[in-house]
Every structure is written in C-alpha cells, then in structure tokens.
Amino acid sequence: MHPLLARQLKRLGVDPPDGTGDAENWRAALNPFLELVSKAYIEADQDRYTLEKSLTVLSREMSDLHEGLHAAQAQLATKNEDLRQALALAHVTQEKLRLAATELEQRVADRTSELEAAQAQLVTSERLVAVGQLAAGVAHEVNNPLAYVTSNIVFAIRELSRLAGPSGGSFSDVIEALRQAREGATRIGQTTRDLRVFSRGQTDRREPVDLRRTIESCINMARNEIRHRARLVTDFGPTPIIEANEGRLAQVFLNLLFNAAQAVPDGAAEINQIRVETRTSEDTVIVEISDTGAGISPENMGRLFEPFFTTKPVGVGTGLGLSICHGIVKNLNGALEVESQVGVGSVFRVVLPIGNAASVAARKSRSHPIVGGRARVLVIDDDPMVLAAITRAIGGHDVTALSDAREALALVSRDGAFDLILCDLMMPNLSGIELHEMMATIAPRLRTRMVFLTGGAFTQRARDFLDQLPNRCLDKPFDPAGLRALVNSYAGRARAEAAVDREPVKAAGVGA
C-alpha cells in the first residue's frame, strides 16, 4: 500500500481489522480499490515529479530570461546613454559647424577684401610704374633744355660780370635777374632729379648711394604734404655712402614721411613737429623719422608690418606701405624699428649696414692723373642747344661738336686722338650705349675716356648699362664749373697714353 494512502486511511479512521482472518477479508475486499488508488498515487507521484522537473526547468528558463531581460535593459540603457551622448555631440558638432561656417564666411569676406585691396594696390602699382616711367621721361625731356638754359645763364652771368667789372655798373640788375633765373633753374633741376630717383625703384640692383642726398630728395617731394601739418626739423649727422637701391630706399623714406604727416592733425603746423635725424655707429647708419602725432595703440603695434593691416580710414591706405618698407629694409640686411606712445607721437627708425659701398664708389669714380694743357674734346648730343651750351661752358679747349653719333663713329675711326668724349646717352639713330659698344673694335682706348651726359636713363637697358659702367656719368643739367674741371682733368690724356705706347718701341730700337 502506498504510504500516502495508508496515512490518508489512518487519518480517516479506516484501520484494517486486528484479526487475521478479518484483516485478510478486509484487504481482499478493499485491495482492488486500494490498488487503483495506490496506482493513482504512484501516477500522481510521477506526474508531480515530472511537474517539479518541468517547473525546475521553467524556473531556470525564467531566471535566464530574467537575467537576459536585465542585460537587455542594461544594454538599452547603455545605448540610450550612447544615443544621448551622440545627440549631444551632434548638437556640439552642429554648433561648431555653424561657427565654422560663420568663420569661413568671415574669412571669405576678409579674403575678398584683401583681394580687392590687392587688386587696388596692383592697379596703383601699375599706375605708379607708369607714373615712374612718365616721370623719368619728363625729367629727361626737361633736363635737356634745362641743361643749356642753366649753362647759358651761367655763361651770361660770367660774361656780364667780366664786362661790368668789380663795381657791377649798369649790368647789376641784369646780373641779379640772371642769378635768380639760375636759382630757379637749379630748383627745377632738383625737382627733376628727385623724380628720377623715385622712378628708379622698380629694380633691386644695388649701387653706392648718398644717403643724405636721397633723404633730402624725399623731403622735397613730401614737403608740400608736411608744411600744412607740422614744422620740419632736420638734424643730419655724418652720413656715409651705403650700398643699396636708391629708388627702393627713397620709397621707404617717402612712405615714412607721408605716414608721419598723416599722423599729425591738419591745421596746427605751428605746434607740431616732424623730425628727420641721421647718425652713425661703428658699422651702421641710423635714420629716424619722428612725429608729434596721435601715436599708435599697443594692440596695433604688433601688427604694423602685417600686409593689408592699416589704421587709416577706408580708402586712405591699403595697409601695404609699412609691410613693403619692412621688406625693403630687411632685404638690405637692415632693420625697421618703431616706438610710439598714444597722444605723444611715433618714432620710426631705419637701421642700415654701411658695408663696403665707399670703396665701390671710389672705384667707380676713380680718375687718372691730371696732365694739363688744352684738351681735345669730342661732344656728341642730338640737341644743338646742348652742344652750343657745352661748347661755351668749356671754352679754351679744342671742341668738336656733333649731333649725330654715326658721324662721330666715322670721325673716331679716322682720328682717335681725343682726350675726352662727352656723349649723350639717349639719342635717336645711334645711342650712346651702341656707340660705346661699337668703339670696342674701332677705338678701344677711347671707350675709357667717354663720359656720358644724361637727362635720365628711363629704359631698363640704359639703367643696366650705367650700373655696370665704370666710366664717369654727368647728370643734366650739369654744373658748368664742374664740367670745366672735368675737361681740365682729361687734358693731355691722349698724348700721355700714346707716349706710354711708344716706350717699348724705343726700347726695342736701342736693343737692336
């Protein structure tokens, strides 16, 4: 009997009889039923076991499912956090893109402004080149007539003074008028020389430069801009010859002078001052240009030499002036320095190396020993007035004047015994440059005795020729006294060289 069945029967008070026979009869009567019930209990036990096993499996599966759900929830939470961070990053990225787009738009606008300014500067530069060429051409055309005007005035003063005697007599007013005319011609000549200096700024070729003369030329060109704003004060110490490009250097000083003038308010010239000072140290020369203007703020000091940076109003400056000046000075192994105080003024200091320009200038201007006597001079110039003025200026010497370089070439091929050839540089048909080249085969000795007269070398070929030429060169309008001194220094040069050539021949004859 199934134990559970026995317990249930006992709980119900159904006990088997105590007697053996009765018990057997009782069991016999109940046995089928009890077997069925017992079988049912056994099956129930099996079902319970199966159910417990199933419940265990189901519980395990539920636990696994619960753990998977927790893991899924954790993953979902992680993904939600990742998504939140991604959205935040996307928002930040979008903001950065917006700022970048704004910055890019600003940079495009700035670059467009820079390009427009550069284009305007290019147009200005092209105009300056054209103006420079025009200035050189005008200077050349002015200097030719100015040469004979000046020379004739000096000749007239000399002759009238000689006729009038020590007292001056009735010619005193005429002489004074002529002296004033000479002064005016000298000022015109100075102006054209200044224009020629500035027009030569398109090349980087270096040459010996008289720094003080260059500064004075720039002051002359800027004087009209300065005089309405400030008093100009100069303090020139010793200024040695330096090696530089005069036109480029003039561009620096002229720009600094204009900047100084524009820094000073208009209408108070009696209380403001622009000062130009030069001094030298052991191996440098220093040029200072100072003003009593508005000064430069500290935040702008570090950007002064940046391209396109300017504190001037729109349309007044492109911001390239100081940048270009800085580049020019740096290219000369120098330095451009600035000191400024708001409300007090500014000082721009150009520091340049002295170098070996003095020896170069000495070699270029070397002269032969003076022999003395009358000089035999060939003068070549396509302007008859210049020829006449030169002939009068060097009176007392034997002068042959020709207006055609081809005739001069033919003459020299027949007779090369000239002490000096004064030759114009720019002439039609045959220029002084071409004449110099042709004489290399016809009369090579005479090439060294050629002195060129020029009213301005306004072509690149002419500038290159003069830069490389060791011969003397005189600018028009020339100083008659200086021209006579030059001619005197060449007197007897042909005879001296011919004597040197004959010495070996004499020696050979004695040996024979």
Short mmCIF file of C-alpha atoms in Angstrom, two decimals:
data_model
loop_
_atom_site.label_atom_id
_atom_site.label_comp_id
_atom_site.label_asym_id
_atom_site.label_seq_id
_atom_site.Cartn_x
_atom_site.Cartn_y
_atom_site.Cartn_z
CA MET A 1 0.00 0.00 0.00
CA HIS A 2 1.24 3.44 -0.88
CA PRO A 3 2.42 5.21 2.23
CA LEU A 4 0.41 8.25 1.40
CA LEU A 5 -2.71 6.09 1.04
CA ALA A 6 -2.05 4.44 4.39
CA ARG A 7 -1.70 7.84 6.04
CA GLN A 8 -4.91 9.04 4.45
CA LEU A 9 -6.81 5.95 5.57
CA LYS A 10 -5.47 6.29 9.05
CA ARG A 11 -6.45 9.98 9.07
CA LEU A 12 -9.98 8.88 8.06
CA GLY A 13 -10.10 6.22 10.84
CA VAL A 14 -10.25 3.32 8.46
CA ASP A 15 -7.95 0.83 10.06
CA PRO A 16 -7.62 -2.80 8.97
CA PRO A 17 -9.18 -5.28 11.41
CA ASP A 18 -6.96 -6.71 14.11
CA GLY A 19 -7.95 -10.30 13.49
CA THR A 20 -6.04 -12.13 10.95
CA GLY A 21 -9.00 -13.54 9.13
CA ASP A 22 -10.91 -10.33 9.15
CA ALA A 23 -7.91 -8.48 8.06
CA GLU A 24 -7.40 -10.70 5.14
CA ASN A 25 -11.07 -10.44 4.20
CA TRP A 26 -10.87 -6.65 4.56
CA ARG A 27 -7.81 -6.47 2.42
CA ALA A 28 -9.34 -8.79 -0.07
CA ALA A 29 -12.43 -6.66 -0.25
CA LEU A 30 -10.56 -3.39 -0.48
CA ASN A 31 -7.46 -4.49 -2.35
CA PRO A 32 -8.71 -3.79 -5.85
CA PHE A 33 -9.81 -0.38 -4.81
CA LEU A 34 -6.65 0.26 -2.88
CA GLU A 35 -4.52 -0.88 -5.79
CA LEU A 36 -6.34 1.54 -8.05
CA VAL A 37 -5.92 4.33 -5.55
CA SER A 38 -2.33 3.34 -4.91
CA LYS A 39 -1.71 3.27 -8.68
CA ALA A 40 -3.30 6.66 -8.90
CA TYR A 41 -0.99 7.91 -6.17
CA ILE A 42 2.00 6.43 -7.94
CA GLU A 43 0.97 8.09 -11.17
CA ALA A 44 0.36 11.28 -9.24
CA ASP A 45 3.88 11.00 -7.82
CA GLN A 46 5.22 10.57 -11.32
CA ASP A 47 3.17 13.48 -12.53
CA ARG A 48 4.36 15.56 -9.59
CA TYR A 49 7.97 14.61 -10.32
CA THR A 50 7.50 15.44 -13.96
CA LEU A 51 5.78 18.68 -12.98
CA GLU A 52 8.53 19.58 -10.50
CA LYS A 53 11.14 18.82 -13.12
CA SER A 54 9.24 20.91 -15.61
CA LEU A 55 8.84 23.68 -13.04
CA THR A 56 12.56 23.49 -12.30
CA VAL A 57 13.35 23.74 -15.99
CA LEU A 58 10.79 26.51 -16.38
CA SER A 59 12.18 28.32 -13.34
CA ARG A 60 15.67 28.08 -14.77
CA GLU A 61 14.41 29.33 -18.10
CA MET A 62 12.56 32.16 -16.36
CA SER A 63 15.72 33.03 -14.43
CA ASP A 64 17.73 33.04 -17.65
CA LEU A 65 15.04 35.09 -19.31
CA HIS A 66 15.03 37.50 -16.36
CA GLU A 67 18.80 37.82 -16.48
CA GLY A 68 18.62 38.33 -20.26
CA LEU A 69 15.96 40.96 -19.71
CA HIS A 70 18.17 42.70 -17.15
CA ALA A 71 21.12 42.51 -19.60
CA ALA A 72 18.89 43.83 -22.37
CA GLN A 73 17.72 46.64 -20.12
CA ALA A 74 21.36 47.44 -19.29
CA GLN A 75 22.29 47.38 -22.95
CA LEU A 76 19.29 49.51 -23.75
CA ALA A 77 20.30 51.94 -21.01
CA THR A 78 23.84 51.99 -22.41
CA LYS A 79 22.52 52.53 -25.91
CA ASN A 80 20.24 55.25 -24.61
CA GLU A 81 23.26 56.93 -22.96
CA ASP A 82 25.29 56.49 -26.11
CA LEU A 83 22.43 57.94 -28.10
CA ARG A 84 22.14 60.84 -25.68
CA GLN A 85 25.86 61.49 -25.91
CA ALA A 86 25.70 61.15 -29.69
CA LEU A 87 22.84 63.65 -29.80
CA ALA A 88 24.80 65.99 -27.53
CA LEU A 89 27.89 65.54 -29.72
CA ALA A 90 25.79 66.10 -32.81
CA HIS A 91 24.48 69.31 -31.23
CA VAL A 92 28.02 70.43 -30.38
CA THR A 93 29.19 69.46 -33.87
CA GLN A 94 26.29 71.36 -35.38
CA GLU A 95 27.22 74.41 -33.30
CA LYS A 96 30.88 74.04 -34.32
CA LEU A 97 29.81 73.71 -37.95
CA ARG A 98 27.70 76.82 -37.58
CA LEU A 99 30.59 78.71 -36.02
CA ALA A 100 32.98 77.31 -38.64
CA ALA A 101 30.58 78.36 -41.38
CA THR A 102 30.35 81.84 -39.83
CA GLU A 103 34.15 81.99 -39.50
CA LEU A 104 34.54 80.72 -43.06
CA GLU A 105 32.12 83.34 -44.30
CA GLN A 106 34.10 85.98 -42.40
CA ARG A 107 37.38 84.65 -43.78
CA VAL A 108 35.93 84.66 -47.27
CA ALA A 109 34.75 88.22 -46.72
CA ASP A 110 38.16 89.21 -45.32
CA ARG A 111 40.00 87.46 -48.14
CA THR A 112 37.68 89.12 -50.64
CA SER A 113 38.50 92.47 -49.07
CA GLU A 114 42.21 91.60 -49.15
CA LEU A 115 41.97 90.56 -52.79
CA GLU A 116 40.09 93.74 -53.61
CA ALA A 117 42.75 95.73 -51.74
CA ALA A 118 45.49 93.75 -53.52
CA GLN A 119 43.79 94.39 -56.84
CA ALA A 120 43.54 98.07 -56.00
CA GLN A 121 47.20 98.05 -54.94
CA LEU A 122 48.11 96.27 -58.19
CA VAL A 123 46.27 98.93 -60.15
CA THR A 124 48.01 101.57 -58.05
CA SER A 125 51.37 99.87 -58.58
CA GLU A 126 50.79 99.72 -62.32
CA ARG A 127 49.88 103.39 -62.24
CA LEU A 128 52.99 104.12 -60.19
CA VAL A 129 55.10 102.23 -62.70
CA ALA A 130 53.51 104.24 -65.48
CA VAL A 131 53.95 107.45 -63.48
CA GLY A 132 57.56 106.48 -62.76
CA GLN A 133 58.22 105.90 -66.45
CA LEU A 134 56.42 109.13 -67.27
CA ALA A 135 58.39 110.98 -64.59
CA ALA A 136 61.67 109.62 -65.94
CA GLY A 137 60.68 110.58 -69.48
CA VAL A 138 59.52 114.04 -68.41
CA ALA A 139 62.71 114.52 -66.40
CA HIS A 140 64.76 113.57 -69.46
CA GLU A 141 62.87 115.96 -71.70
CA VAL A 142 63.04 118.78 -69.13
CA ASN A 143 66.70 118.24 -68.30
CA ASN A 144 67.87 118.57 -71.90
CA PRO A 145 66.63 122.17 -72.38
CA LEU A 146 67.38 122.89 -68.72
CA ALA A 147 70.99 121.93 -69.34
CA TYR A 148 71.56 124.64 -71.92
CA VAL A 149 69.32 127.14 -70.10
CA THR A 150 71.41 126.76 -66.94
CA SER A 151 74.69 126.73 -68.81
CA ASN A 152 73.76 129.80 -70.85
CA ILE A 153 72.62 131.68 -67.76
CA VAL A 154 75.93 130.91 -66.04
CA PHE A 155 77.78 131.96 -69.21
CA ALA A 156 75.81 135.21 -69.39
CA ILE A 157 76.47 135.98 -65.71
CA ARG A 158 80.19 135.32 -66.19
CA GLU A 159 80.43 137.47 -69.33
CA LEU A 160 78.34 140.32 -67.92
CA SER A 161 80.33 140.29 -64.69
CA ARG A 162 83.54 140.46 -66.71
CA LEU A 163 82.23 143.38 -68.81
CA ALA A 164 80.82 145.24 -65.81
CA GLY A 165 84.00 144.97 -63.79
CA PRO A 166 84.24 144.85 -59.98
CA SER A 167 81.57 147.50 -59.41
CA GLY A 168 78.89 145.79 -61.49
CA GLY A 169 77.94 149.03 -63.24
CA SER A 170 74.72 149.20 -65.25
CA PHE A 171 74.58 145.42 -65.53
CA SER A 172 73.89 144.85 -61.83
CA ASP A 173 70.12 144.44 -62.24
CA VAL A 174 70.60 142.15 -65.24
CA ILE A 175 73.15 140.07 -63.38
CA GLU A 176 70.83 139.79 -60.36
CA ALA A 177 67.93 138.75 -62.61
CA LEU A 178 70.10 136.12 -64.24
CA ARG A 179 71.22 134.85 -60.84
CA GLN A 180 67.59 134.49 -59.81
CA ALA A 181 66.90 132.67 -63.07
CA ARG A 182 69.84 130.38 -62.32
CA GLU A 183 68.38 129.70 -58.87
CA GLY A 184 65.02 128.84 -60.44
CA ALA A 185 66.67 126.56 -62.98
CA THR A 186 68.58 124.88 -60.16
CA ARG A 187 65.34 124.24 -58.29
CA ILE A 188 63.73 122.78 -61.42
CA GLY A 189 66.78 120.57 -61.88
CA GLN A 190 66.49 119.41 -58.25
CA THR A 191 62.82 118.53 -58.76
CA THR A 192 63.51 116.50 -61.90
CA ARG A 193 66.40 114.74 -60.11
CA ASP A 194 64.01 113.82 -57.29
CA LEU A 195 61.53 112.38 -59.79
CA ARG A 196 64.29 110.37 -61.44
CA VAL A 197 65.41 108.95 -58.11
CA PHE A 198 61.90 107.77 -57.24
CA SER A 199 61.26 106.35 -60.71
CA ARG A 200 64.24 104.01 -60.31
CA GLY A 201 62.55 101.99 -57.55
CA GLN A 202 61.43 99.08 -59.74
CA THR A 203 64.73 97.19 -59.59
CA ASP A 204 66.70 95.56 -56.79
CA ARG A 205 70.09 96.43 -58.29
CA ARG A 206 72.38 97.91 -55.64
CA GLU A 207 74.81 100.76 -56.07
CA PRO A 208 76.65 103.31 -53.94
CA VAL A 209 74.01 105.67 -52.53
CA ASP A 210 74.50 109.09 -50.95
CA LEU A 211 72.02 108.60 -48.10
CA ARG A 212 71.68 112.27 -47.18
CA ARG A 213 71.00 113.29 -50.77
CA THR A 214 68.32 110.59 -51.05
CA ILE A 215 66.65 111.73 -47.82
CA GLU A 216 66.71 115.36 -48.95
CA SER A 217 65.09 114.37 -52.25
CA CYS A 218 62.30 112.59 -50.37
CA ILE A 219 61.84 115.61 -48.08
CA ASN A 220 61.50 117.83 -51.15
CA MET A 221 58.78 115.56 -52.55
CA ALA A 222 56.92 115.36 -49.21
CA ARG A 223 57.40 118.99 -48.21
CA ASN A 224 54.01 120.14 -49.51
CA GLU A 225 52.27 117.39 -47.50
CA ILE A 226 54.23 118.27 -44.35
CA ARG A 227 54.18 122.07 -44.33
CA HIS A 228 50.42 122.32 -43.65
CA ARG A 229 50.64 119.98 -40.67
CA ALA A 230 53.96 120.40 -38.88
CA ARG A 231 57.32 122.13 -38.75
CA LEU A 232 60.06 120.08 -40.40
CA VAL A 233 63.27 119.83 -38.40
CA THR A 234 66.39 118.09 -39.73
CA ASP A 235 69.48 117.04 -37.85
CA PHE A 236 71.89 115.39 -40.27
CA GLY A 237 74.93 113.79 -38.72
CA PRO A 238 77.69 112.27 -40.86
CA THR A 239 76.05 110.00 -43.45
CA PRO A 240 78.45 107.66 -45.25
CA ILE A 241 77.93 106.18 -48.68
CA ILE A 242 75.95 102.92 -48.39
CA GLU A 243 75.26 100.12 -50.85
CA ALA A 244 71.56 99.97 -51.70
CA ASN A 245 68.99 100.65 -54.38
CA GLU A 246 68.34 104.38 -54.29
CA GLY A 247 64.80 104.17 -55.65
CA ARG A 248 63.79 101.48 -53.16
CA LEU A 249 65.35 103.42 -50.31
CA ALA A 250 63.54 106.57 -51.44
CA GLN A 251 60.29 104.59 -51.35
CA VAL A 252 60.92 103.75 -47.68
CA PHE A 253 61.74 107.31 -46.58
CA LEU A 254 58.96 108.88 -48.63
CA ASN A 255 56.41 106.44 -47.15
CA LEU A 256 57.60 107.15 -43.60
CA LEU A 257 57.47 110.90 -44.21
CA PHE A 258 53.92 110.70 -45.58
CA ASN A 259 52.86 108.48 -42.65
CA ALA A 260 54.36 110.98 -40.21
CA ALA A 261 52.49 113.84 -41.89
CA GLN A 262 49.19 111.93 -41.90
CA ALA A 263 49.61 111.07 -38.20
CA VAL A 264 49.56 114.78 -37.35
CA PRO A 265 46.18 116.55 -37.40
CA ASP A 266 45.80 119.21 -40.05
CA GLY A 267 45.75 122.88 -39.09
CA ALA A 268 48.26 123.01 -36.22
CA ALA A 269 51.57 123.29 -38.05
CA GLU A 270 52.98 125.77 -35.53
CA ILE A 271 52.75 123.35 -32.57
CA ASN A 272 53.50 120.00 -34.29
CA GLN A 273 56.85 118.77 -35.47
CA ILE A 274 58.26 116.17 -37.83
CA ARG A 275 61.92 115.50 -37.22
CA VAL A 276 64.41 113.74 -39.52
CA GLU A 277 67.68 112.76 -37.89
CA THR A 278 70.69 110.74 -39.04
CA ARG A 279 73.60 109.34 -37.08
CA THR A 280 76.17 106.58 -37.44
CA SER A 281 77.61 103.90 -35.21
CA GLU A 282 80.63 101.73 -35.89
CA ASP A 283 79.09 99.72 -38.73
CA THR A 284 75.54 101.10 -39.20
CA VAL A 285 73.82 104.30 -40.19
CA ILE A 286 70.54 105.20 -38.47
CA VAL A 287 67.75 107.35 -39.89
CA GLU A 288 64.98 108.41 -37.51
CA ILE A 289 61.71 109.99 -38.63
CA SER A 290 59.60 111.10 -35.67
CA ASP A 291 56.32 112.97 -35.34
CA THR A 292 54.18 114.53 -32.62
CA GLY A 293 51.05 112.90 -33.95
CA ALA A 294 48.35 110.68 -32.46
CA GLY A 295 50.63 107.72 -31.78
CA ILE A 296 49.90 104.00 -32.19
CA SER A 297 47.88 101.94 -29.69
CA PRO A 298 49.65 98.96 -28.04
CA GLU A 299 47.26 96.44 -29.61
CA ASN A 300 48.19 97.70 -33.08
CA MET A 301 51.96 97.87 -32.53
CA GLY A 302 52.47 94.14 -33.15
CA ARG A 303 50.59 94.23 -36.45
CA LEU A 304 52.15 97.30 -38.09
CA PHE A 305 54.19 95.33 -40.60
CA GLU A 306 51.44 92.82 -41.49
CA PRO A 307 50.25 93.04 -45.11
CA PHE A 308 46.88 94.79 -45.54
CA PHE A 309 46.81 95.99 -41.91
CA THR A 310 46.08 99.69 -41.64
CA THR A 311 44.69 102.08 -39.06
CA LYS A 312 43.83 104.63 -41.71
CA PRO A 313 40.22 105.22 -42.83
CA VAL A 314 38.79 103.21 -45.71
CA GLY A 315 40.10 104.50 -49.00
CA VAL A 316 43.10 106.26 -47.46
CA GLY A 317 45.52 103.33 -47.20
CA THR A 318 45.80 99.72 -48.34
CA GLY A 319 47.99 98.59 -45.43
CA LEU A 320 50.85 97.64 -47.73
CA GLY A 321 53.15 100.65 -47.23
CA LEU A 322 54.89 99.64 -43.99
CA SER A 323 54.91 95.97 -45.00
CA ILE A 324 56.73 96.81 -48.23
CA CYS A 325 59.09 99.18 -46.39
CA HIS A 326 59.90 96.46 -43.86
CA GLY A 327 60.66 94.04 -46.71
CA ILE A 328 62.91 96.56 -48.49
CA VAL A 329 64.93 97.33 -45.35
CA LYS A 330 65.17 93.66 -44.39
CA ASN A 331 66.41 92.85 -47.91
CA LEU A 332 69.24 95.34 -47.28
CA ASN A 333 70.17 93.39 -44.10
CA GLY A 334 68.82 96.27 -42.06
CA ALA A 335 66.02 96.74 -39.55
CA LEU A 336 62.89 98.90 -39.36
CA GLU A 337 62.05 99.69 -35.73
CA VAL A 338 59.18 101.67 -34.21
CA GLU A 339 58.44 103.32 -30.87
CA SER A 340 55.13 105.00 -30.16
CA GLN A 341 53.01 106.42 -27.39
CA VAL A 342 49.35 107.32 -27.81
CA GLY A 343 48.85 111.07 -27.73
CA VAL A 344 52.60 111.76 -27.85
CA GLY A 345 53.80 110.55 -31.26
CA SER A 346 55.87 107.91 -33.01
CA VAL A 347 59.47 107.29 -34.00
CA PHE A 348 60.35 105.09 -36.98
CA ARG A 349 63.99 104.07 -37.07
CA VAL A 350 65.73 102.70 -40.18
CA VAL A 351 69.00 100.92 -39.36
CA LEU A 352 71.20 100.11 -42.37
CA PRO A 353 74.64 98.49 -42.63
CA ILE A 354 77.38 100.72 -44.01
CA GLY A 355 79.15 97.87 -45.84
CA ASN A 356 81.79 98.44 -48.49
CA ALA A 357 79.92 100.95 -50.65
CA ALA A 358 82.57 103.62 -50.11
CA SER A 359 85.23 101.51 -51.83
CA VAL A 360 82.81 100.68 -54.66
CA ALA A 361 82.05 104.37 -55.14
CA ALA A 362 85.76 105.18 -55.09
CA ARG A 363 86.45 102.60 -57.78
CA LYS A 364 83.59 103.87 -59.91
CA SER A 365 84.69 107.50 -59.68
CA ARG A 366 88.43 106.92 -59.99
CA SER A 367 90.29 109.35 -62.27
CA HIS A 368 93.67 109.45 -63.93
CA PRO A 369 96.41 111.92 -63.03
CA ILE A 370 95.91 115.38 -64.47
CA VAL A 371 98.33 116.10 -67.33
CA GLY A 372 97.27 119.71 -68.05
CA GLY A 373 97.06 121.94 -71.14
CA ARG A 374 94.35 122.21 -73.75
CA ALA A 375 92.11 119.21 -74.10
CA ARG A 376 90.86 117.88 -77.40
CA VAL A 377 87.18 117.14 -76.76
CA LEU A 378 84.53 115.45 -78.89
CA VAL A 379 80.99 116.38 -77.84
CA ILE A 380 78.07 114.27 -79.11
CA ASP A 381 74.45 115.26 -78.43
CA ASP A 382 71.38 115.24 -80.66
CA ASP A 383 70.21 118.61 -79.23
CA PRO A 384 72.04 121.53 -80.93
CA MET A 385 71.30 123.83 -77.98
CA VAL A 386 73.04 121.44 -75.59
CA LEU A 387 76.01 121.23 -77.96
CA ALA A 388 76.29 125.02 -78.04
CA ALA A 389 75.97 125.30 -74.25
CA ILE A 390 78.68 122.68 -73.65
CA THR A 391 80.99 124.34 -76.20
CA ARG A 392 80.58 127.71 -74.45
CA ALA A 393 80.97 126.15 -70.98
CA ILE A 394 84.33 124.52 -71.82
CA GLY A 395 85.73 127.39 -73.86
CA GLY A 396 89.52 127.40 -74.06
CA HIS A 397 89.72 123.77 -75.20
CA ASP A 398 89.62 122.32 -78.72
CA VAL A 399 85.99 121.20 -79.11
CA THR A 400 84.42 119.20 -81.94
CA ALA A 401 80.62 119.14 -81.60
CA LEU A 402 78.47 116.61 -83.50
CA SER A 403 74.73 115.96 -83.26
CA ASP A 404 74.84 112.51 -84.94
CA ALA A 405 76.56 109.58 -83.25
CA ARG A 406 77.14 107.91 -86.62
CA GLU A 407 79.22 110.88 -87.78
CA ALA A 408 81.14 110.70 -84.52
CA LEU A 409 81.83 107.00 -85.08
CA ALA A 410 83.17 107.72 -88.58
CA LEU A 411 85.34 110.56 -87.23
CA VAL A 412 86.80 108.42 -84.46
CA SER A 413 87.62 105.64 -86.92
CA ARG A 414 89.77 108.19 -88.83
CA ASP A 415 91.10 110.19 -85.90
CA GLY A 416 91.06 108.76 -82.39
CA ALA A 417 93.36 111.33 -80.73
CA PHE A 418 90.72 112.81 -78.46
CA ASP A 419 91.44 113.36 -74.79
CA LEU A 420 87.76 113.14 -73.85
CA ILE A 421 84.43 112.24 -75.43
CA LEU A 422 81.33 113.84 -73.87
CA CYS A 423 78.42 111.75 -75.16
CA ASP A 424 74.67 111.90 -74.63
CA LEU A 425 73.23 108.58 -73.50
CA MET A 426 69.82 108.56 -75.22
CA MET A 427 69.96 109.58 -78.90
CA PRO A 428 67.99 108.57 -81.99
CA ASN A 429 69.56 106.52 -84.80
CA LEU A 430 72.57 105.52 -82.70
CA SER A 431 72.51 105.78 -78.90
CA GLY A 432 75.49 106.40 -76.65
CA ILE A 433 75.24 102.77 -75.49
CA GLU A 434 75.54 101.45 -79.03
CA LEU A 435 78.37 103.88 -79.81
CA HIS A 436 80.27 102.64 -76.75
CA GLU A 437 79.82 99.04 -77.87
CA MET A 438 80.98 99.74 -81.45
CA MET A 439 84.08 101.57 -80.29
CA ALA A 440 85.32 98.33 -78.71
CA THR A 441 86.71 97.35 -82.13
CA ILE A 442 87.32 100.82 -83.65
CA ALA A 443 88.98 102.71 -80.76
CA PRO A 444 89.06 100.61 -77.56
CA ARG A 445 91.24 103.13 -75.71
CA LEU A 446 88.70 105.88 -76.25
CA ARG A 447 85.98 103.86 -74.52
CA THR A 448 87.67 104.55 -71.18
CA ARG A 449 87.71 108.29 -71.96
CA MET A 450 83.98 108.51 -72.63
CA VAL A 451 81.93 110.49 -70.12
CA PHE A 452 78.18 110.16 -70.57
CA LEU A 453 75.75 113.05 -70.21
CA THR A 454 72.19 112.05 -69.40
CA GLY A 455 68.93 113.76 -68.63
CA GLY A 456 67.61 110.47 -67.26
CA ALA A 457 68.00 106.78 -68.02
CA PHE A 458 64.32 105.87 -68.44
CA THR A 459 64.80 102.44 -70.09
CA GLN A 460 65.90 99.27 -68.34
CA ARG A 461 68.75 98.81 -70.80
CA ALA A 462 70.06 102.31 -70.08
CA ARG A 463 69.84 101.77 -66.32
CA ASP A 464 71.66 98.44 -66.54
CA PHE A 465 74.32 100.00 -68.75
CA LEU A 466 75.03 102.84 -66.30
CA ASP A 467 75.04 100.46 -63.33
CA GLN A 468 77.74 98.30 -64.91
CA LEU A 469 79.77 101.09 -66.50
CA PRO A 470 82.96 102.16 -64.66
CA ASN A 471 83.12 105.46 -66.63
CA ARG A 472 82.04 108.82 -65.27
CA CYS A 473 78.48 109.99 -65.84
CA LEU A 474 77.16 113.56 -65.54
CA ASP A 475 73.51 114.40 -64.98
CA LYS A 476 71.79 117.15 -66.90
CA PRO A 477 71.51 119.98 -66.10
CA PHE A 478 75.26 119.97 -65.43
CA ASP A 479 77.25 122.50 -63.44
CA PRO A 480 79.40 124.44 -65.95
CA ALA A 481 82.23 124.89 -63.45
CA GLY A 482 82.22 121.17 -62.64
CA LEU A 483 82.17 120.36 -66.35
CA ARG A 484 85.21 122.60 -66.99
CA ALA A 485 87.06 120.95 -64.09
CA LEU A 486 86.29 117.54 -65.56
CA VAL A 487 87.58 118.55 -69.00
CA ASN A 488 90.72 120.03 -67.45
CA SER A 489 91.41 116.73 -65.71
CA TYR A 490 91.42 114.92 -69.08
CA ALA A 491 93.68 117.39 -70.90
CA GLY A 492 96.69 115.67 -72.48
CA ARG A 493 95.34 112.17 -71.77
CA ALA A 494 95.69 111.04 -75.41
CA ARG A 495 99.33 112.27 -75.64
CA ALA A 496 100.23 110.57 -72.33
CA GLU A 497 98.79 107.23 -73.44
CA ALA A 498 100.50 107.49 -76.84
CA ALA A 499 103.83 108.13 -75.10
CA VAL A 500 103.34 105.03 -72.96
CA ASP A 501 102.61 103.02 -76.12
CA ARG A 502 105.84 104.24 -77.77
CA GLU A 503 108.17 103.33 -74.90
CA PRO A 504 108.53 99.59 -75.75
CA VAL A 505 109.27 100.52 -79.38
CA LYS A 506 112.13 102.81 -78.31
CA ALA A 507 113.50 100.16 -76.03
CA ALA A 508 113.45 97.63 -78.85
CA GLY A 509 115.30 100.07 -81.14
CA VAL A 510 118.07 100.58 -78.57
CA GLY A 511 118.44 96.86 -78.10
CA ALA A 512 118.84 96.37 -81.84
#
